[in-house]
Each structure stands twice: as C-alpha cells, then as structure tokens.
C-alpha positions as MATLAB code, in Angstrom:
seq = 'MTRPYDQLAPGELLRLARGRDQAAWNEIVRRYGPVVWRVAMAQRLDPADAKDVSQNTWFALAERLDRIREPERLAAWLATTARREALRVHDLRRLEARPSWWPDDLEDPDAECWPEPHVLRSTRDRLLWRAFAELPDRCRRLLGLLAHAPDLSYAQLGRALGMKAGSVGPARGRCLYELRRRLAVLGYGEETVG';
ca = [
      32.750 -145.020  -12.320;
      32.291 -145.331   -8.564;
      28.882 -145.637   -6.966;
      27.639 -142.948   -4.555;
      28.237 -143.801   -0.921;
      24.528 -144.075   -0.175;
      24.349 -147.017   -2.603;
      27.212 -148.977   -1.042;
      26.624 -152.120    1.000;
      27.589 -152.069    4.707;
      30.655 -154.226    4.036;
      31.952 -151.796    1.426;
      31.354 -148.840    3.727;
      33.198 -150.551    6.573;
      36.121 -151.422    4.279;
      36.395 -147.802    3.164;
      35.991 -146.488    6.729;
      38.836 -148.779    7.843;
      40.943 -147.015    5.211;
      40.096 -143.681    6.859;
      37.580 -142.636    4.210;
      35.656 -139.864    5.994;
      32.805 -139.905    3.478;
      32.250 -143.637    4.160;
      32.205 -142.999    7.906;
      29.745 -140.122    7.408;
      27.477 -142.409    5.387;
      27.545 -145.065    8.124;
      26.557 -142.453   10.719;
      23.868 -141.005    8.432;
      22.441 -144.421    7.626;
      22.502 -145.961   11.108;
      22.392 -142.902   13.370;
      18.592 -143.041   13.718;
      18.815 -146.685   14.834;
      21.333 -145.847   17.560;
      19.270 -142.850   18.704;
      15.976 -144.790   18.843;
      17.577 -147.586   20.861;
      19.015 -145.083   23.352;
      15.714 -143.247   23.737;
      13.804 -146.529   24.100;
      15.614 -147.045   27.419;
      13.868 -143.935   28.826;
      17.028 -141.858   28.982;
      16.958 -138.098   28.888;
      18.298 -136.544   25.672;
      21.695 -135.686   27.213;
      22.248 -139.295   28.317;
      20.973 -140.553   24.956;
      23.576 -138.344   23.239;
      26.272 -139.863   25.461;
      25.053 -143.356   24.585;
      25.095 -142.482   20.901;
      28.596 -141.039   21.115;
      29.900 -144.045   23.046;
      28.326 -146.414   20.523;
      30.074 -144.679   17.626;
      33.311 -144.662   19.579;
      32.949 -148.422   20.137;
      32.467 -148.939   16.402;
      35.508 -146.802   15.591;
      37.589 -148.921   17.979;
      36.319 -152.186   16.468;
      36.117 -151.432   12.750;
      38.644 -154.165   12.028;
      36.759 -156.734   14.099;
      33.252 -156.549   12.609;
      32.886 -160.076   11.238;
      29.441 -159.750    9.664;
      29.246 -156.320    7.997;
      25.752 -157.045    6.669;
      24.619 -157.146   10.321;
      26.088 -153.742   11.162;
      22.681 -152.312   12.119;
      22.139 -155.173   14.599;
      25.650 -154.722   16.024;
      25.061 -151.010   16.534;
      21.625 -151.596   18.086;
      23.013 -154.181   20.522;
      25.949 -151.958   21.464;
      23.665 -148.945   21.976;
      21.246 -150.997   24.090;
      24.050 -152.280   26.327;
      25.459 -148.792   26.719;
      21.998 -147.356   27.446;
      21.360 -150.002   30.098;
      24.733 -149.231   31.677;
      23.934 -145.505   31.795;
      20.422 -146.208   33.060;
      21.827 -148.371   35.889;
      24.369 -145.700   36.817;
      21.696 -142.993   36.956;
      19.487 -145.212   39.119;
      22.360 -145.790   41.531;
      23.135 -142.076   41.705;
      19.566 -141.221   42.776;
      19.652 -141.138   46.562;
      18.402 -138.827   49.300;
      20.271 -135.597   49.975;
      22.635 -135.539   52.927;
      20.536 -133.153   55.008;
      18.387 -134.916   57.643;
      14.635 -134.434   57.119;
      13.856 -134.246   60.830;
      16.322 -131.448   61.599;
      14.355 -128.326   62.528;
      17.142 -125.800   63.113;
      20.204 -126.539   60.973;
      22.388 -124.094   62.891;
      21.575 -125.567   66.272;
      23.105 -129.037   66.070;
      24.528 -129.688   62.658;
      27.842 -128.779   61.079;
      28.409 -129.516   57.397;
      31.718 -131.389   57.710;
      30.320 -134.776   58.780;
      27.735 -134.605   56.016;
      30.296 -133.702   53.369;
      32.510 -136.571   54.489;
      29.547 -138.967   54.471;
      28.511 -137.710   51.034;
      32.026 -138.317   49.673;
      32.109 -141.777   51.245;
      28.687 -142.609   49.824;
      29.632 -141.382   46.350;
      32.758 -143.549   46.323;
      30.846 -146.508   47.706;
      28.197 -146.221   44.975;
      30.883 -145.844   42.343;
      32.670 -148.987   43.546;
      29.329 -150.809   43.810;
      28.370 -149.828   40.244;
      31.631 -151.352   38.953;
      30.900 -154.753   40.529;
      29.702 -157.608   38.337;
      25.918 -157.833   38.041;
      25.745 -160.974   40.192;
      27.546 -159.201   43.066;
      25.351 -156.102   42.765;
      22.216 -158.239   42.948;
      23.487 -160.308   45.895;
      24.790 -157.385   47.944;
      21.707 -155.330   47.087;
      19.411 -158.061   48.373;
      21.507 -158.488   51.505;
      21.386 -154.752   52.186;
      17.666 -154.350   51.577;
      16.455 -157.654   53.011;
      18.984 -158.690   55.670;
      16.518 -161.150   57.236;
      16.454 -163.439   54.195;
      18.041 -166.828   54.748;
      20.736 -168.123   52.413;
      18.172 -170.568   51.018;
      15.812 -167.686   50.199;
      18.634 -165.624   48.716;
      19.746 -168.622   46.660;
      16.237 -169.100   45.229;
      15.914 -165.381   44.448;
      19.273 -165.290   42.670;
      19.225 -168.748   41.078;
      22.119 -169.989   43.239;
      22.592 -172.957   45.527;
      22.114 -171.990   49.171;
      25.580 -173.310   50.006;
      27.230 -170.981   47.502;
      25.570 -167.794   48.793;
      27.972 -167.333   51.741;
      31.172 -167.805   49.715;
      29.778 -165.594   46.917;
      28.929 -162.933   49.514;
      32.502 -163.064   50.808;
      33.981 -162.761   47.315;
      31.663 -159.857   46.462;
      32.489 -157.983   49.674;
      36.194 -158.576   49.073;
      35.832 -157.198   45.538;
      33.908 -154.167   46.834;
      36.669 -153.459   49.398;
      39.325 -153.888   46.698;
      37.574 -151.424   44.407;
      37.173 -148.928   47.251;
      40.892 -149.223   47.992;
      41.659 -148.523   44.331;
      39.514 -145.393   44.637;
      41.602 -144.338   47.651;
      39.178 -145.302   50.372;
      40.568 -147.706   52.977;
      38.704 -150.187   55.156;
      38.979 -147.983   58.228;
      36.967 -145.271   56.473;
      34.353 -147.560   54.939;
      33.698 -149.350   58.254;
];
C-alpha cells in the first residue's frame, strides 16, 4: 500500500516529480508554497511582483529537478532561490523608478516643447537602464558611484568598493565597454548614446 503524498519525504516527492507525477508536484507546491511566498513578501515587493517571484522560483525548480543534490534541503533551496529572484526584481523596480520626462520648470508646454525629443530621450533612457541592470553587480556599483559622485578620486572609489585604487580605472573601462556592448545588442549604437 502506498503512503499518501503528504507523508512522503522531500526526496521521494522529487523522485516522483521527476517522473512527471503531477500529484507529487502538487504536494511540493502545497508544502513549500508558503515558504516561497513569505520570502518574496519579506523583500517588500508588491503582491504582483511577489507572484512573479513565486512563479519564477517554481519554474527554476522545474528546470532543475534532476540537479537537486540534497532533497532534504528542498525548503532551503526554494527559499534561497526565491530570495535571489526577489532581490533581482526589487533591484529592477528601483532602477525603473525615475522622474517623468516632462520638465518641472516648464510653464507653458505648448510654447516651447514638442514631445518628440522627450520620447526619444525616454526610449534612450529606458534602454540605458535596461543595459545597466544587466551589468554585473560590481560594474553597477562602480558606474553608479562614478555617476553620482564624479568628484571622488580613484583611491576613494577603491576604498568604497573594496578595490585597489590602481584597478579602478581599468575596471571602469571594462564596465563602460560592457555597457556599450549591451546597448549595441539592444540596438542602440554609440552615436545615439553619446
């Protein structure tokens, strides 16, 4: 006689789920769904983003069912995956928050302003932020500091980022090259980025 799914160990559930047993997969989601949801919500995401994080976490598990080495640590694996995904979404949302394209000091919008330059700038900015968000964390931190504190010396930047002062310049060059490369992949050439 077989045991009910809710009495099976994580390893048994994973083995059955690998064999496309839908009831085993449903039990995994039922058992560990609250963990994934709590981790997503703990990152201060709105419910829609938390749902995306949850869905992406389950998708990651489905892709890696055959590679879970320690089934008894499935809850920890799911929590770590959900936390990483939530942090990624949180970082993307933070990068997307920026002022609207309309200038605050413009009194009469019809007098001096046409929408085309603003639409083009908005498109450029969106692509730039998208390329920036895809950079490695070290490049985002370095280029972010350079953009927001351009007066810092390489020695100060090195201390802030835990780098040697002599490696800041070459790292800056590599990061800018990577940003340009990613913009080119998105269809935005150097002449447009300026």
